[in-house]
């Protein structure tokens, strides 16, 4: 979901980005914005192809709806409606993403008509069995790391980010290659203390959606286990005009079909 | 517009420039002006079809002379159809079962017996902006408990639960009209069941139970004979839930008026088990506590008039549930629940108890522990759920291993182990029903 998720200023920011001397935090803010906050809201169909180290394939398909609470690139609501695999079809995962505390999460199990409140989990564990983590999908707080600009060329900035709380994460630091023209992170590598790559992200395809450059295919490789997940987005739309109450119990029990097709 | 134009010039200006040595630009970023919107796909079938096929086999760990050795042996096909016509959504979910252990093929949709178990047959619509209606056969769940229910007085299927069917079968369908009203922050659910839906309770046909009248276990030889209220619109049930959020906390008030869902009395003349009248007043609160989710739920069970002085009708009760769930390790979730069932008018109960009858405690305390661990990219799921009652000195352990061979194909194995110091306590009476099972499940 890197990049499906964003706000109207993206393009105008592009103009400013190369002109002024780049400050690392500034770049990270813009990247965060371009990745997760495009438009006031958005929707996309997501297909995940998960391959493990032994070549076994798994598929996930879901529709994700997102709405920002305000213009601060802060709290957001997510509604994830699963279509595949068949055993999770019609299940809904809902998140109210908070800035100052753990996210609130719900799971709706249609066969039981059960709305289950679920405990906030470690953000750095697998999202629905893929090689993407929750944090990759919803965005890692930009204040959780110290950022430095370590390289720059015509196309990209390279930012090195070191976690403030080392015990909370599995990596020692990560590097982010951020495309200057769009502020989109196009490559990310997570390293251990010895400088070995643990996981790596790569944007595979970028499309222009409603005027916003949007990553529509991306992959995450796990260099330890050898597996990888490729995510592709289709039917991406920004500024859908999602009503506020989509992200409530009412629509967990009664899926808002209009927005999920 | 000018701003956009300026931006595009800038983007265009940058795009063709040399790339960094160690990074490849993704497709599309090489030339931003060439970026195009992605193609949209067409929709699929006119009717949404889903379901599964499974076989499930189970065997008892003890010999119960009153039952078959096999606890479970069935092939099940579930077909779910959903169709939207204008603003109406129609949904039918039906199971087709071949079950030589039960060996009953005549269809009884109410009791869930026979070759067809209709799980859902309903229509959903929103006559007003602030109102959703679901009419027909449906599964309804509310409350905060994990496999413990206080204010959820919708039908349960305890047989399915205890012999190792999927957890979804703990909920039996209700034939109901559910109307939900949404008034901004505060919402109201009203469920009307025009004809009483009893639990699919333990009646001896699959699992033996302690028969207090006979002072021993009864099974297939003496199944419970019950007189269930079954007059349309007079033997009806109503359930209400008024709920709202306070920040991250969810509060609810509940009301139920109907009948005990499993037999809670006996007719003095006919000897039939009865479902006495029951009203329940309850409340719950759920929200984040520390790193987890905490909840508390309460219910006052008001039994039929005169229950306190009638030894053949279950007394009023207070019920309380406190629960906490938290992630305790890597893909490992733990949850704890404390549940109390307190018999009211205990003195009256003692006074009317026949000589020599088994005397229940005033309080039944129950603790549950659940551990769920996911492994192997979430293809392997290990789950443990234990009920333990220090007051009854009995318990029930549910263990399950589930492995996804492919996305649609799952292998399951598990056990339902009952233990207890006495044969007449809630879980203790089911000791001979302890079982292990396995299942192969294919989704489509």
GROMACS .gro file of N, CA and C in nm, chain A residues 108 110-113 253, chain B residues 91 93 118-124 132-141 154-155 171-179 190-194 197:
model
  126
  108UNK      N    1  -1.403  -0.856   1.144
  108UNK     CA    2  -1.541  -0.903   1.131
  108UNK      C    3  -1.541  -1.041   1.066
  110UNK      N    4  -1.777  -1.305   0.910
  110UNK     CA    5  -1.915  -1.309   0.861
  110UNK      C    6  -1.990  -1.437   0.899
  111UNK      N    7  -1.922  -1.551   0.903
  111UNK     CA    8  -1.993  -1.676   0.932
  111UNK      C    9  -2.053  -1.674   1.072
  112UNK      N   10  -1.990  -1.599   1.163
  112UNK     CA   11  -2.040  -1.589   1.299
  112UNK      C   12  -2.111  -1.457   1.324
  113UNK      N   13  -2.110  -1.370   1.226
  113UNK     CA   14  -2.159  -1.234   1.243
  113UNK      C   15  -2.092  -1.170   1.366
  253UNK      N   16  -2.064  -0.505   0.958
  253UNK     CA   17  -2.170  -0.605   0.945
  253UNK      C   18  -2.238  -0.600   0.809
  352UNK      N   19  -2.941  -1.353   0.036
  352UNK     CA   20  -2.832  -1.441   0.072
  352UNK      C   21  -2.887  -1.574   0.122
  354UNK      N   22  -2.734  -1.954   0.253
  354UNK     CA   23  -2.621  -2.041   0.281
  354UNK      C   24  -2.678  -2.170   0.337
  379UNK      N   25  -3.000  -2.544   0.691
  379UNK     CA   26  -3.006  -2.412   0.629
  379UNK      C   27  -2.949  -2.311   0.727
  380UNK      N   28  -2.837  -2.252   0.694
  380UNK     CA   29  -2.769  -2.159   0.786
  380UNK      C   30  -2.821  -2.017   0.770
  381UNK      N   31  -2.844  -1.978   0.645
  381UNK     CA   32  -2.892  -1.841   0.622
  381UNK      C   33  -2.988  -1.841   0.505
  382UNK      N   34  -3.089  -1.761   0.513
  382UNK     CA   35  -3.180  -1.736   0.401
  382UNK      C   36  -3.243  -1.601   0.435
  383UNK      N   37  -3.181  -1.497   0.389
  383UNK     CA   38  -3.228  -1.366   0.434
  383UNK      C   39  -3.215  -1.260   0.325
  384UNK      N   40  -3.280  -1.150   0.349
  384UNK     CA   41  -3.262  -1.034   0.263
  384UNK      C   42  -3.225  -0.914   0.348
  385UNK      N   43  -3.139  -0.831   0.293
  385UNK     CA   44  -3.089  -0.714   0.364
  385UNK      C   45  -3.122  -0.589   0.284
  393UNK      N   46  -3.090  -0.028   0.891
  393UNK     CA   47  -3.064  -0.150   0.814
  393UNK      C   48  -3.158  -0.259   0.861
  394UNK      N   49  -3.208  -0.336   0.768
  394UNK     CA   50  -3.297  -0.446   0.804
  394UNK      C   51  -3.242  -0.575   0.747
  395UNK      N   52  -3.242  -0.678   0.829
  395UNK     CA   53  -3.207  -0.812   0.782
  395UNK      C   54  -3.321  -0.902   0.823
  396UNK      N   55  -3.385  -0.960   0.723
  396UNK     CA   56  -3.506  -1.037   0.749
  396UNK      C   57  -3.484  -1.180   0.701
  397UNK      N   58  -3.509  -1.274   0.792
  397UNK     CA   59  -3.498  -1.414   0.753
  397UNK      C   60  -3.404  -1.490   0.842
  398UNK      N   61  -3.366  -1.606   0.794
  398UNK     CA   62  -3.277  -1.692   0.873
  398UNK      C   63  -3.136  -1.634   0.871
  399UNK      N   64  -3.079  -1.619   0.987
  399UNK     CA   65  -2.950  -1.553   0.997
  399UNK      C   66  -2.876  -1.594   1.124
  400UNK      N   67  -2.747  -1.568   1.122
  400UNK     CA   68  -2.664  -1.590   1.240
  400UNK      C   69  -2.646  -1.454   1.306
  401UNK      N   70  -2.669  -1.447   1.435
  401UNK     CA   71  -2.656  -1.317   1.505
  401UNK      C   72  -2.561  -1.335   1.625
  402UNK      N   73  -2.471  -1.242   1.639
  402UNK     CA   74  -2.376  -1.248   1.750
  402UNK      C   75  -2.352  -1.108   1.804
  415UNK      N   76  -2.875  -1.559   2.140
  415UNK     CA   77  -2.914  -1.620   2.014
  415UNK      C   78  -2.870  -1.766   2.018
  416UNK      N   79  -2.938  -1.846   1.939
  416UNK     CA   80  -2.924  -1.992   1.952
  416UNK      C   81  -2.781  -2.040   1.930
  432UNK      N   82  -2.266  -2.126   1.660
  432UNK     CA   83  -2.384  -2.042   1.643
  432UNK      C   84  -2.484  -2.114   1.555
  433UNK      N   85  -2.603  -2.131   1.609
  433UNK     CA   86  -2.711  -2.188   1.529
  433UNK      C   87  -2.790  -2.072   1.469
  434UNK      N   88  -2.855  -2.096   1.358
  434UNK     CA   89  -2.929  -1.986   1.295
  434UNK      C   90  -3.055  -1.946   1.372
  435UNK      N   91  -3.094  -1.821   1.357
  435UNK     CA   92  -3.220  -1.772   1.414
  435UNK      C   93  -3.309  -1.725   1.299
  436UNK      N   94  -3.437  -1.751   1.310
  436UNK     CA   95  -3.532  -1.697   1.213
  436UNK      C   96  -3.581  -1.566   1.272
  437UNK      N   97  -3.533  -1.457   1.218
  437UNK     CA   98  -3.552  -1.331   1.289
  437UNK      C   99  -3.566  -1.212   1.195
  438UNK      N  100  -3.615  -1.106   1.253
  438UNK     CA  101  -3.612  -0.975   1.189
  438UNK      C  102  -3.515  -0.890   1.270
  439UNK      N  103  -3.407  -0.853   1.207
  439UNK     CA  104  -3.311  -0.769   1.278
  439UNK      C  105  -3.316  -0.629   1.218
  440UNK      N  106  -3.343  -0.531   1.300
  440UNK     CA  107  -3.349  -0.394   1.254
  440UNK      C  108  -3.244  -0.314   1.330
  451UNK      N  109  -3.246  -0.405   1.714
  451UNK     CA  110  -3.366  -0.472   1.765
  451UNK      C  111  -3.381  -0.602   1.689
  452UNK      N  112  -3.382  -0.712   1.763
  452UNK     CA  113  -3.399  -0.842   1.699
  452UNK      C  114  -3.530  -0.901   1.746
  453UNK      N  115  -3.615  -0.935   1.652
  453UNK     CA  116  -3.741  -0.998   1.687
  453UNK      C  117  -3.744  -1.139   1.629
  454UNK      N  118  -3.763  -1.236   1.716
  454UNK     CA  119  -3.772  -1.376   1.674
  454UNK      C  120  -3.917  -1.418   1.696
  455UNK      N  121  -3.994  -1.434   1.589
  455UNK     CA  122  -4.139  -1.456   1.606
  455UNK      C  123  -4.174  -1.590   1.670
  458UNK      N  124  -3.642  -1.975   1.922
  458UNK     CA  125  -3.535  -2.061   1.871
  458UNK      C  126  -3.453  -2.112   1.988
   0.00000   0.00000   0.00000
